[in-house]
Short mmCIF file of C-alpha atoms and ligand atoms in Angstrom, two decimals:
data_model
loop_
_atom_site.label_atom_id
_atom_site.label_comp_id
_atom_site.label_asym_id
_atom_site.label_seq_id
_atom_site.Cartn_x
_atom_site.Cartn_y
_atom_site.Cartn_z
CA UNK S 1 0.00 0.00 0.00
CA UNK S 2 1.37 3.33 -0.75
CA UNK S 3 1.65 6.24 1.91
CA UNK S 4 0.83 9.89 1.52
CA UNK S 5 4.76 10.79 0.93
CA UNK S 6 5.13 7.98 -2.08
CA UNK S 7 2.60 11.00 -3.81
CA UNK S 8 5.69 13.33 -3.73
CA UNK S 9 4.03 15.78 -1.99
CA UNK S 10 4.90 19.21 -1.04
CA UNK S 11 5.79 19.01 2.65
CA UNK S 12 2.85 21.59 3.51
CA UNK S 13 0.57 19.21 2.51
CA UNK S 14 2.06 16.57 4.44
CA UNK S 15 2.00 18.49 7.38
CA UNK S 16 -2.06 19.27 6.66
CA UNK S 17 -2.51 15.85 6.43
CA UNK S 18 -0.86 14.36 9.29
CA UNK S 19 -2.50 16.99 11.42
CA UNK S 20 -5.79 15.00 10.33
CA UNK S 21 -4.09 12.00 11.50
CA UNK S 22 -4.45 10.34 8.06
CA UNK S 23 -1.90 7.25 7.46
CA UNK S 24 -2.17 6.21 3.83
CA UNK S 25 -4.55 7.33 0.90
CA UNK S 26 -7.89 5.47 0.39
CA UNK S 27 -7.53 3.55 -2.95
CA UNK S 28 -9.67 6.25 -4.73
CA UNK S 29 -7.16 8.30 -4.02
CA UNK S 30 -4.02 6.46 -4.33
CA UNK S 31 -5.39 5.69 -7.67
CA UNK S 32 -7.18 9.08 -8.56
CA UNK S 33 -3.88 11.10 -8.08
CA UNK S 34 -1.48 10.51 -11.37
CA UNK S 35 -4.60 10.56 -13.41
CA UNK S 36 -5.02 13.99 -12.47
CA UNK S 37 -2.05 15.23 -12.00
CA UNK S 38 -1.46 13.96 -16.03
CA UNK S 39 -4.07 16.83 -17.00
CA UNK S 40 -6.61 14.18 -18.47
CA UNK S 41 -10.08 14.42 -18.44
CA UNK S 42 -11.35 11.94 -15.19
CA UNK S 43 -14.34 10.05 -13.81
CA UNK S 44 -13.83 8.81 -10.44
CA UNK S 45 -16.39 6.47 -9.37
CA UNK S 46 -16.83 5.33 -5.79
CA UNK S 47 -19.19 4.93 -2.67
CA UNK S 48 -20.15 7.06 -0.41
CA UNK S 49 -17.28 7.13 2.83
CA UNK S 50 -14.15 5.88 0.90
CA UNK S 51 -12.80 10.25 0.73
CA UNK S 52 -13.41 11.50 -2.58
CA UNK S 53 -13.07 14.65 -1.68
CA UNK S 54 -9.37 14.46 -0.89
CA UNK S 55 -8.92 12.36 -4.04
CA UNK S 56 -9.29 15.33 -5.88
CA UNK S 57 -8.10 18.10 -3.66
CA UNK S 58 -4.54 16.48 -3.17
CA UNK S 59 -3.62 16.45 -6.99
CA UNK S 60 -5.08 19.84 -7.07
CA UNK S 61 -3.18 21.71 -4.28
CA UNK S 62 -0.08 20.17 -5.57
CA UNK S 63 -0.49 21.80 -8.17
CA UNK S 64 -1.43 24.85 -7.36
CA UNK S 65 0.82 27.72 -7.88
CA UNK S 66 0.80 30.50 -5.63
CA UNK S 67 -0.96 33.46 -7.13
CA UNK S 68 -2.98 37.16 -6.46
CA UNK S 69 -5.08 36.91 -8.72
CA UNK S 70 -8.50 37.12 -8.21
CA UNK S 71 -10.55 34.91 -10.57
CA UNK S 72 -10.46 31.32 -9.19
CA UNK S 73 -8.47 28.78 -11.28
CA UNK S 74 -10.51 26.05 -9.69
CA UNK S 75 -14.23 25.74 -10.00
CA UNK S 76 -15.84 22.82 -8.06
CA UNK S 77 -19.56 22.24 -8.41
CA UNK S 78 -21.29 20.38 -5.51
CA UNK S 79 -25.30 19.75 -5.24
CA UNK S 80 -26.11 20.96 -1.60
CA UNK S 81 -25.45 23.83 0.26
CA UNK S 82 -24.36 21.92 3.06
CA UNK S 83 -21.66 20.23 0.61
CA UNK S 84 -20.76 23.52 -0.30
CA UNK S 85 -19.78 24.13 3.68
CA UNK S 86 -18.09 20.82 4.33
CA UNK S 87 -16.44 20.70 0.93
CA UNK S 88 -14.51 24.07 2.16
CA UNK S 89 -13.84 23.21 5.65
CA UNK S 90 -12.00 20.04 4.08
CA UNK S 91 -9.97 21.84 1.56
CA UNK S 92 -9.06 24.73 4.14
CA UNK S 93 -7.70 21.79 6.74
CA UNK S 94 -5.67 20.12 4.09
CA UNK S 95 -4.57 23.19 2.71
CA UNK S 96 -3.86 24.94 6.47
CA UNK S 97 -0.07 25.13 5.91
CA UNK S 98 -0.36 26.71 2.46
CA UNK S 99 -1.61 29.76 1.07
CA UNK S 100 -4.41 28.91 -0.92
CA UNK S 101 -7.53 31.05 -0.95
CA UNK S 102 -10.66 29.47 -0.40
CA UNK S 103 -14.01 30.38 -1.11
CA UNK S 104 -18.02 28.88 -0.81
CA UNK S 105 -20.89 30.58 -2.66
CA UNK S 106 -24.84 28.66 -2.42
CA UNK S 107 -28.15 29.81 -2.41
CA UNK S 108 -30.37 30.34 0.75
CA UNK S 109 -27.70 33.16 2.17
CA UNK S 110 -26.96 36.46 1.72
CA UNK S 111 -25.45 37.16 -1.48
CA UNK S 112 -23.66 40.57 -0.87
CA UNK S 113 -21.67 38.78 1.72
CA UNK S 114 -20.54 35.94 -0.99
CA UNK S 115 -19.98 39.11 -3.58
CA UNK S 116 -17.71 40.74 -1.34
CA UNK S 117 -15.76 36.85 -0.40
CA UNK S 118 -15.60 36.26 -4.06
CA UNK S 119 -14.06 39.72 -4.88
CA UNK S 120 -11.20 39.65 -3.01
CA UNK S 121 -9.97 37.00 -4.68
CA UNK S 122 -9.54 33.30 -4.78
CA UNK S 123 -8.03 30.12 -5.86
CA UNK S 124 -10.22 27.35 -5.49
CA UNK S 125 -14.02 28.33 -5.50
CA UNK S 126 -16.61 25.88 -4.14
CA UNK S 127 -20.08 26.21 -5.57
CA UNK S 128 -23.63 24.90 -6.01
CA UNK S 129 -24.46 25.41 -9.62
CA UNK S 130 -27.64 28.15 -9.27
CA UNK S 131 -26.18 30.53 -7.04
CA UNK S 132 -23.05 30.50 -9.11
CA UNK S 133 -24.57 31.11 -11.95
CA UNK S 134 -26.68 34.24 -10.86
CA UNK S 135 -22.94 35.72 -9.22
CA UNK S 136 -21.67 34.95 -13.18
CA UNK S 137 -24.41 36.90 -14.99
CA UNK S 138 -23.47 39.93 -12.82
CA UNK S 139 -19.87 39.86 -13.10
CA UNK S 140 -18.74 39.00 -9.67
CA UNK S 141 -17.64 35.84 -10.40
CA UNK S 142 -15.52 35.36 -13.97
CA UNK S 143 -14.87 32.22 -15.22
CA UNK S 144 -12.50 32.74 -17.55
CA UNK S 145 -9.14 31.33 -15.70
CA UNK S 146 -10.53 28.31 -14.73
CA UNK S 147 -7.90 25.61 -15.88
CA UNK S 148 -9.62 22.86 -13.68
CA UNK S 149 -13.17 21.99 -13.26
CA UNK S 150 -14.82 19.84 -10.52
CA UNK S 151 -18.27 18.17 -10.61
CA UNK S 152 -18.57 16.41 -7.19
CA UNK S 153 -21.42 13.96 -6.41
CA UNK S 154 -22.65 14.12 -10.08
CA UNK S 155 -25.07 11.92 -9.82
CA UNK S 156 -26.87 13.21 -7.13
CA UNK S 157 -26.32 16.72 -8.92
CA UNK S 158 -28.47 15.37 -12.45
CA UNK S 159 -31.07 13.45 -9.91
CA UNK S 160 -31.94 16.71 -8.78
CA UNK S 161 -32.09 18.17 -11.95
CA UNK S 162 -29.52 20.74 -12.09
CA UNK S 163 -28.20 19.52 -16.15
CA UNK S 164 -29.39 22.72 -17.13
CA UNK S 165 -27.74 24.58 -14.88
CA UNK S 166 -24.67 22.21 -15.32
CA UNK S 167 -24.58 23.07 -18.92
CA UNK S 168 -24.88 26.60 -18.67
CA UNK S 169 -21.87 26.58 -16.23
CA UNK S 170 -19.83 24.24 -18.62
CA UNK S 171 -20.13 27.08 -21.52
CA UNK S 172 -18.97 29.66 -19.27
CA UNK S 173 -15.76 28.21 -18.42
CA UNK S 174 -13.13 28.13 -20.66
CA UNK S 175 -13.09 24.88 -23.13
CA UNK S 176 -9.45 24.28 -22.70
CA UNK S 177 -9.55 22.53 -18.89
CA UNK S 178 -9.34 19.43 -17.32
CA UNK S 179 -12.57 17.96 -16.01
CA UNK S 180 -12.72 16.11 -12.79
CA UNK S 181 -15.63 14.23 -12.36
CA UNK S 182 -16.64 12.52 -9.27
CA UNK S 183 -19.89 10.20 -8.53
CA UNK S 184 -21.08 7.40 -6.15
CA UNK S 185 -23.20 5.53 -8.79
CA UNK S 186 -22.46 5.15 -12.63
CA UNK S 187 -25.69 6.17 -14.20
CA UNK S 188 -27.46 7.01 -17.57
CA UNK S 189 -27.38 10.63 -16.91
CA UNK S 190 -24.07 10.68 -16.04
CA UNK S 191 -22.62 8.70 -18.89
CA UNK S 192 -24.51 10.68 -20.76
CA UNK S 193 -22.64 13.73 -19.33
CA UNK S 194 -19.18 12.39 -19.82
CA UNK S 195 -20.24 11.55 -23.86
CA UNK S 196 -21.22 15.42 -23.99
CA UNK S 197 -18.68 17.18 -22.24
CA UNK S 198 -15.39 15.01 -21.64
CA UNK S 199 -12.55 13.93 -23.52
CA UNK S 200 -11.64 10.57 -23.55
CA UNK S 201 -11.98 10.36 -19.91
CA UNK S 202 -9.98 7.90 -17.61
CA UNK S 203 -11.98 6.05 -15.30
CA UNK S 204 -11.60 5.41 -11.83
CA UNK S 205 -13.81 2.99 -10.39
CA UNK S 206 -13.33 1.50 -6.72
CA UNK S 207 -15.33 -1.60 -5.71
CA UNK S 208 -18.64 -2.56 -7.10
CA UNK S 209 -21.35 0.34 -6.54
CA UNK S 210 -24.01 -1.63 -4.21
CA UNK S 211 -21.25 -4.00 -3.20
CA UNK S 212 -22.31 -5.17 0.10
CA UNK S 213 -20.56 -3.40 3.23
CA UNK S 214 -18.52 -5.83 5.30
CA UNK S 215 -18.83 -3.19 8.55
CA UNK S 216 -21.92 -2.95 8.44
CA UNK S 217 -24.99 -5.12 10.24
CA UNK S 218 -28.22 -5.17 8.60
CA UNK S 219 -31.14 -6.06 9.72
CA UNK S 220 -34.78 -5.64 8.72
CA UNK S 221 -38.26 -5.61 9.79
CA UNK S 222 -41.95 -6.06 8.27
CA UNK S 223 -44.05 -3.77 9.56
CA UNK S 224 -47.78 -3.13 9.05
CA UNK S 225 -48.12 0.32 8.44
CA UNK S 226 -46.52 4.00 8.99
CA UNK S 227 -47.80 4.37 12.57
CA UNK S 228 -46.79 0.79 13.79
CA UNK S 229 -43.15 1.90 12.26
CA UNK S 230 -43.35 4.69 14.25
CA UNK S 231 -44.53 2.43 17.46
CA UNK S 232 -41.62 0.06 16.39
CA UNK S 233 -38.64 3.30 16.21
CA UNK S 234 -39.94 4.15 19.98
CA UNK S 235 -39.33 1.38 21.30
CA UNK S 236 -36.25 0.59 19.74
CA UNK S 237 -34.74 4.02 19.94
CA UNK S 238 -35.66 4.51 23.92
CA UNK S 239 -32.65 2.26 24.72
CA UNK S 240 -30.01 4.90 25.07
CA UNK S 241 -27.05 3.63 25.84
CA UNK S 242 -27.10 1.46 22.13
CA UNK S 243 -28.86 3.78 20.00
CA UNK S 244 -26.75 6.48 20.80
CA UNK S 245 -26.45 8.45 17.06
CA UNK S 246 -29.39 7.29 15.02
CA UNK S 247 -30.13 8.35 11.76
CA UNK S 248 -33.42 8.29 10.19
CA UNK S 249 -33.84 8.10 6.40
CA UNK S 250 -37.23 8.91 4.71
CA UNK S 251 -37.80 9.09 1.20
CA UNK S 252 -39.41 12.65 1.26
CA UNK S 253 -40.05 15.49 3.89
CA UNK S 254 -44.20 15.16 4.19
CA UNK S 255 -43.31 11.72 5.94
CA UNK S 256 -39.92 13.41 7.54
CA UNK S 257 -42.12 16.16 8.89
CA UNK S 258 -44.97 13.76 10.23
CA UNK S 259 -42.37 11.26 11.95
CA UNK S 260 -40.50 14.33 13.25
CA UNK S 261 -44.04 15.23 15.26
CA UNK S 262 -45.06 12.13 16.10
CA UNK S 263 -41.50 11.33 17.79
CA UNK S 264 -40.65 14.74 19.26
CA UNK S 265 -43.78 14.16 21.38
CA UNK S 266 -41.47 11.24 22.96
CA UNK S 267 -37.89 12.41 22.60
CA UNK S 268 -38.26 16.08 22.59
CA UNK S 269 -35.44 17.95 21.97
CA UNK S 270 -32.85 15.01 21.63
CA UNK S 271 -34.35 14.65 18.14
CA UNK S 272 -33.75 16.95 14.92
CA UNK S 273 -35.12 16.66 11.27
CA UNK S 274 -33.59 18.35 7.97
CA UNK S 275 -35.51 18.44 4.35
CA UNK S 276 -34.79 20.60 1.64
CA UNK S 277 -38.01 22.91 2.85
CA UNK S 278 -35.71 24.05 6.59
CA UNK S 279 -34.08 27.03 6.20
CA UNK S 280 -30.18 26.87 5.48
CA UNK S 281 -29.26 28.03 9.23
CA UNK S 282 -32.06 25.37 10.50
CA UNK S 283 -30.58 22.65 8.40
CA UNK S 284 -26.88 23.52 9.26
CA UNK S 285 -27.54 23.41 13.14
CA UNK S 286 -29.79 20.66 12.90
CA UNK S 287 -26.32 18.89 11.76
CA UNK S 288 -24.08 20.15 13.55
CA UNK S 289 -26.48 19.42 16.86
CA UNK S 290 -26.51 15.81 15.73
CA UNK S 291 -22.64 15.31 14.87
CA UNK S 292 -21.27 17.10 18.17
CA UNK S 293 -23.96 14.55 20.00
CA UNK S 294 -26.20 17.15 21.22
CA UNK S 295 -29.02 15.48 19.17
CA UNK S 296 -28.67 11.71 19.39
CA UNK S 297 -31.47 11.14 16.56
CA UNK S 298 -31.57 12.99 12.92
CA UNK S 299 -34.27 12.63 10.38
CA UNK S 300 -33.07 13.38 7.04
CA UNK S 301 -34.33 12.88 3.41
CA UNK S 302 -31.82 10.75 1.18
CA UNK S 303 -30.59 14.19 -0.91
CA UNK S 304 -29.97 15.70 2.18
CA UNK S 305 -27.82 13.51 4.27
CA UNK S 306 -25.63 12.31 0.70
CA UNK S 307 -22.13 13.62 1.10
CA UNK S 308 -22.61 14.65 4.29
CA UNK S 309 -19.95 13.49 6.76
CA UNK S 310 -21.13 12.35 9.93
CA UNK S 311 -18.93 10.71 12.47
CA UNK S 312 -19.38 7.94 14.69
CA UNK S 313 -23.12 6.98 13.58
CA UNK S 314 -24.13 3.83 15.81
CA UNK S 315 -27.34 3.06 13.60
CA UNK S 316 -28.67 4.02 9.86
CA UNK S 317 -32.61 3.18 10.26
CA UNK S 318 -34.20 3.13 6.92
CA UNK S 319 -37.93 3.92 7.90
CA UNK S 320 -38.74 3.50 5.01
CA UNK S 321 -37.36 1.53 1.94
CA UNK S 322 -35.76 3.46 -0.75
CA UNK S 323 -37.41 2.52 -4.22
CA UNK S 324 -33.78 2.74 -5.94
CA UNK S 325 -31.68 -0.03 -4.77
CA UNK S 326 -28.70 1.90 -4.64
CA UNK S 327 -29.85 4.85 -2.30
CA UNK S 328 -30.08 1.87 0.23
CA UNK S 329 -26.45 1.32 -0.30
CA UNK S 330 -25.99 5.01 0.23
CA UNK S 331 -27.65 5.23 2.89
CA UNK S 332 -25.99 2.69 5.22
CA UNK S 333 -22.89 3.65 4.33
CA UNK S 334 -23.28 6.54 7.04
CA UNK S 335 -22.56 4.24 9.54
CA UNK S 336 -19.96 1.88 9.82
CA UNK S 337 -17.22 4.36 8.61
CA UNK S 338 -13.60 4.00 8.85
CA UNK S 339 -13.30 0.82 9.74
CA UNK S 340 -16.21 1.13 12.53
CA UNK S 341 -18.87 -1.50 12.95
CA UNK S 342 -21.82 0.27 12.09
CA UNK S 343 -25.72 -1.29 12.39
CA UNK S 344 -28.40 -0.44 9.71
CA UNK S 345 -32.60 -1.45 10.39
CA UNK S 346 -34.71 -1.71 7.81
CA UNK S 347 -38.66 -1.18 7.91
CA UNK S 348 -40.55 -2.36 5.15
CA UNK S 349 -44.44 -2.82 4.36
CA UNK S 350 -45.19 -5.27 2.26
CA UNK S 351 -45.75 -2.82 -0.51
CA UNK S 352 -42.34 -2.08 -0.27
CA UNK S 353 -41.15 -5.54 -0.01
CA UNK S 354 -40.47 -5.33 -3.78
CA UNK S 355 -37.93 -2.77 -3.61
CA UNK S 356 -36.59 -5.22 -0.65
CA UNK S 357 -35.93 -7.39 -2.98
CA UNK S 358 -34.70 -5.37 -5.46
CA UNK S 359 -31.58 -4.02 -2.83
CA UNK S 360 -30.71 -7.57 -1.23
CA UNK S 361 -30.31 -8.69 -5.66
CA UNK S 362 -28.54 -5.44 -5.63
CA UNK S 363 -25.57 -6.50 -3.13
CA UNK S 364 -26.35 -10.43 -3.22
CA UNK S 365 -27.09 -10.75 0.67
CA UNK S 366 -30.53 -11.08 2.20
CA UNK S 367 -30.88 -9.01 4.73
CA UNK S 368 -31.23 -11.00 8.06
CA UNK S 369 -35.04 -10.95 9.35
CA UNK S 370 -36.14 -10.20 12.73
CA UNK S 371 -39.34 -11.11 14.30
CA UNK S 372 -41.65 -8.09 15.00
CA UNK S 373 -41.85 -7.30 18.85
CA UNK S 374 -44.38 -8.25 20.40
CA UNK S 375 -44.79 -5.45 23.15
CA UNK S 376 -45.02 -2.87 20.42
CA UNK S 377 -48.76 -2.17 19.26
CA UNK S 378 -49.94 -2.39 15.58
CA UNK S 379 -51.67 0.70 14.76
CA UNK S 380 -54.70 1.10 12.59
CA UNK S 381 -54.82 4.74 12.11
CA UNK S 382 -53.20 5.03 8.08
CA UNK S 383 -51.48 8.15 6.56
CA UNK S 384 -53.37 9.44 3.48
CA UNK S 385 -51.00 7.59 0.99
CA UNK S 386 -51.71 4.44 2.94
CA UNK S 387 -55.63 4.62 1.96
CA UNK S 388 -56.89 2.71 -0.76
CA UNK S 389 -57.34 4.71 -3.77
CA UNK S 390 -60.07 4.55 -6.23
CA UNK S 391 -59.30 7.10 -8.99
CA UNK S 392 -55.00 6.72 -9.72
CA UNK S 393 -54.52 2.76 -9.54
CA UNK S 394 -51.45 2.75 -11.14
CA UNK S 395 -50.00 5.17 -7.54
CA UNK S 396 -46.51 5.21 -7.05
CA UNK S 397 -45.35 7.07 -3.88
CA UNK S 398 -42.12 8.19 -6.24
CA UNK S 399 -43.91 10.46 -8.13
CA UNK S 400 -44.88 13.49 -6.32
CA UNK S 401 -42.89 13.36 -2.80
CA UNK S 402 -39.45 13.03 -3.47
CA UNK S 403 -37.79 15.30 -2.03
CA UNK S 404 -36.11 18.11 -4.35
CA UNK S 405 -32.99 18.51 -2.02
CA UNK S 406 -33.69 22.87 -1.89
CA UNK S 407 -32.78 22.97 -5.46
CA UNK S 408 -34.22 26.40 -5.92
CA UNK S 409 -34.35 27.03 -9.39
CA UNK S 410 -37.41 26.38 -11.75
CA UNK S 411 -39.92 24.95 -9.32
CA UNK S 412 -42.11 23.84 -11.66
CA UNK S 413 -39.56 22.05 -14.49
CA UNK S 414 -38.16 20.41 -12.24
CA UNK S 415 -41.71 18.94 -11.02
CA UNK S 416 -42.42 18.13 -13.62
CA UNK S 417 -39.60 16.13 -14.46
CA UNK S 418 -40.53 13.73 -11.24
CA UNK S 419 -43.62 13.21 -12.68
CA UNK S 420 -42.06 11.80 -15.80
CA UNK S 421 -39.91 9.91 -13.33
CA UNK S 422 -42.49 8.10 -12.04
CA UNK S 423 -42.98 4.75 -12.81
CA UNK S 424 -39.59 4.56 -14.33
CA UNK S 425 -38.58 2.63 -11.25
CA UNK S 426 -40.55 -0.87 -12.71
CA UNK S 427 -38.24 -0.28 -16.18
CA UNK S 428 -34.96 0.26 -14.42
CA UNK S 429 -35.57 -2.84 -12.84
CA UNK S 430 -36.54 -4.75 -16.07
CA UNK S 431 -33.86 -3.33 -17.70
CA UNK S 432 -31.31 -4.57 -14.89
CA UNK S 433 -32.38 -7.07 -13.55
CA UNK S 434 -33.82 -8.74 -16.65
CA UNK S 435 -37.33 -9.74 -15.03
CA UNK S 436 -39.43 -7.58 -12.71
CA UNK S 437 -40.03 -8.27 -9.19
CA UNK S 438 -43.37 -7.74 -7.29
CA UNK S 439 -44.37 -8.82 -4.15
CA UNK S 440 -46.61 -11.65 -5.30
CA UNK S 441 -43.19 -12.97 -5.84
CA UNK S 442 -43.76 -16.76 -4.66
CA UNK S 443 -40.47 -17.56 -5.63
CA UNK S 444 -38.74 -15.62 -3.68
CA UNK S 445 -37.91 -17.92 -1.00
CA UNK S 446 -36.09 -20.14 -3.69
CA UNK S 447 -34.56 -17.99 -5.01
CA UNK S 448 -32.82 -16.94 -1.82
CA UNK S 449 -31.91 -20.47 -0.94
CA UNK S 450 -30.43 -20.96 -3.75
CA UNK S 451 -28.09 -17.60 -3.20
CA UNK S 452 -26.57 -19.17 0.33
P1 ADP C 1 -16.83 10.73 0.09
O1 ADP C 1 -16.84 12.05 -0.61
O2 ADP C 1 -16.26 9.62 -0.74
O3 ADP C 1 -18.17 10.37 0.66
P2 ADP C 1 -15.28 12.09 2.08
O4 ADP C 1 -14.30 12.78 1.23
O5 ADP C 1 -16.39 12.90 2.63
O6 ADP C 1 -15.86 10.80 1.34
O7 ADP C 1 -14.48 11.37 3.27
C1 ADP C 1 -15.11 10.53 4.19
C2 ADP C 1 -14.40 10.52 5.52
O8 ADP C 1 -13.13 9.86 5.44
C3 ADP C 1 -14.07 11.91 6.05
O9 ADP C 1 -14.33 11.95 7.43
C4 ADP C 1 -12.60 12.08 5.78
O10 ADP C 1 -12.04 12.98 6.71
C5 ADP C 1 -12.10 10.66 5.96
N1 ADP C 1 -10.88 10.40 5.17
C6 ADP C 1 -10.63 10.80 3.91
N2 ADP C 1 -9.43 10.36 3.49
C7 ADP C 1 -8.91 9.63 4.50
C8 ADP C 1 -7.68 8.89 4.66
N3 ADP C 1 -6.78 8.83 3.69
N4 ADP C 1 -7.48 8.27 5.84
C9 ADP C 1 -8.41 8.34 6.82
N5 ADP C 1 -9.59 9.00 6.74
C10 ADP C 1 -9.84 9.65 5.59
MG1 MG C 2 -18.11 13.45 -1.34
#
């Protein structure tokens, strides 16, 4: 295995990196490094945890000259504001014995305060694609020097629907640059990208995506309805000392908001919730309540919580079960980080045992069943979505909740792209896994026998 100095770096950003405590690169970024440093066009793709951010800061900041200028030489476009944040705080620590300028612009915060950052000058500049693009119409920010250009977490970035916004960026920068491209999951969009915008890219791929994770244990439960989940996460959750930092992933913020209520009436303030709808400053403390421990349980939406790095999570509970395979994937992979055993729960109805199924095919493991406790009570009461429905039989809970991760640009396009989305799940699914699964499934049970 190589270590940091094998890289040749500059001594500075040894120092930065041994005052992390960092031994030896990941192997995205062992492996990530001479392809950029070589100038060529690159697609990195691994999962969520294994420090793709430092994959492509390290190249980058070794290669940084000094300089006064004031246009940034380094664009790097990120999906969330809260990326925006944690993507600068990491570059700043690496970069603490050096003198490179850093700056953050996003949406939801003042923007006279991120004019005047941006104007006095910087190196690397750390974006979300909309609020960039308003500071580029008026001038503040010019685009012109940019020799390098970084799309982190692509593929959340064209889930949320920011390709127009990508584009516009991509013809504002000079065509002469290297793009860096970084992404959890290889998808159609993003090849799609790539074919559009990169030259002859080298790829980078690290393990499997969905690739079952060895430090993590899963376990799942069937459970009647939304209010007997919520029974079930009470009495889980009320033993302390083992759920001690428990995060809660719903698949969009109606449901966030109504288990937020229905739990805070138990937990009170030891609970916090974030969905693209909180306010920036609501979202950002929520976090940082939960990561420094003052909140030991966060609910979060899947866009919200990607990228995000938490430490020390003792359980992922998936409350409910994501309807694309891999968000599963990316969800529990926000515990069991750096080599720490993590524990992940899954609820699932049994209209959601398809999509189940679908994730244990995806990483070729069943996840271990547990028998529903028998002290917690079944409820009866249902949540609108949960009523049968007479006029829309063909339903799917995709469609109109997801959540749109506070994109806040073109409302309504981007709606009604999710509609279009809908349904798409049952093709995907063809498509991969050659024969659709449903939950009338009577094979199932054979199928998994024959697996172990
Ligand atoms: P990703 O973008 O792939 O999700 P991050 O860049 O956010 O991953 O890094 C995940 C975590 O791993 C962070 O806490 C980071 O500080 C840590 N980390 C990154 N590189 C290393 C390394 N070489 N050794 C130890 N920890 C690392
Ligand atoms: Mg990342």
């Amino acid at each position: 295995m190589k270590t940091f100095e094998d890289l040749n770096l500059s001594n500075q950003l040894i120092y930065g990196i041994q005052d992390l405590g960092f031994n030896s690169p990941t192997p995205i970024q062992e492996q990530s490094f001479s392809v950029i440093m070589s100038g060529k066009d690159m697609v990195g793709i691994a999962q969520t945890g294994t420090g793709k951010t430092l994959a492509y800061t390290l190249p980058i900041l070794q290669q940084l000259k000094f300089s006064k200028q004031v246009n940034p030489r380094i664009l790097i476009l990120v999906p969330t504001r809260e990326l925006v944040v944690q993507v600068v705080e990491n570059i700043e620590a690496f970069a603490k014995y050096t003198s490179t300028r850093v700056c953050g612009i996003y949406g939801g915060a003042n923007i006279n305060t991120q004019r005047q950052a941006v104007a006095q000058g910087c190196d690397i500049l750390v974006a979300t694609p909309g609020r960039l693009y308003d500071l580029c119409l008026d001038h503040t920010v010019k685009l012109r020097d940019v020799k390098k250009l970084v799309i982190d977490e692509v593929d959340v970035m064209l889930d949320l629907g920011f390709r127009f916004q990508i584009t516009n960026i991509l013809e504002l920068v000079p065509r002469k640059r290297q793009n860096i491209m970084f992404s959890a999951t290889m998808t159609e969009d993003v090849a799609k990208l790539i074919e559009d915008f990169f030259i002859s890219p080298i790829k980078v791929a690290i393990a499997v995506s969905g690739a079952p994770l060895a430090n993590i244990e899963q376990t799942a439960y069937k459970v009647e309805n939304f209010y007997t989940k919520v029974n079930l996460l009470l009495f889980l959750v009320k033993e302390k000392t083992i759920y001690n930092k428990v995060l809660i992933f719903v698949s969009n913020k109606r449901s966030a908001d109504r288990l937020f209520v229905a739990m805070q009436e138990v937990f009170g303030s030891e609970i916090g919730v974030i969905h693209s709808n909180k306010t920036q400053n609501y979202r950002l403390r929520s976090i940082e309540q939960f990561d420094e421990g003052k909140n030991r349980i966060l609910i979060s939406t899947d866009i919200m919580a990607r990228g995000i790095d938490l430490d020390m999570v003792s359980h992922v509970i998936n409350f409910d079960t994501p309807t694309y395979p891999e968000n599963y994937i990316h969800r529990i992979g926000r515990t069991g980080r750096a080599e720490r055993k993590g524990k992940s729960i899954l609820l699932f109805t049994e209209r959601e045992e398809e999509f189940k199924i679908a994730i244990e095919e995806l990483m070729d493991y069943k996840i271990p069943l547990k028998a529903f406790p028998k002290e917690v009570k079944i409820s009866e009461e249902l949540v609108p979505e949960e009523r049968p429905i007479s006029v829309e039989p063909n339903f799917s809970r995709r469609t109109s909740e997801q959540d749109d991760g506070g994109g806040a640009f073109h409302e309504k396009l981007e709606k009604n792209k999710k509609v279009n989305l809908g349904g798409s799940y049952k093709r995907t699914i063809a498509k991969k896994y050659k024969k659709p699964l449903t939950r009338g499934d009577k094979n199932m049970t054979k199928r998994f026998k024959k697996r172990k």
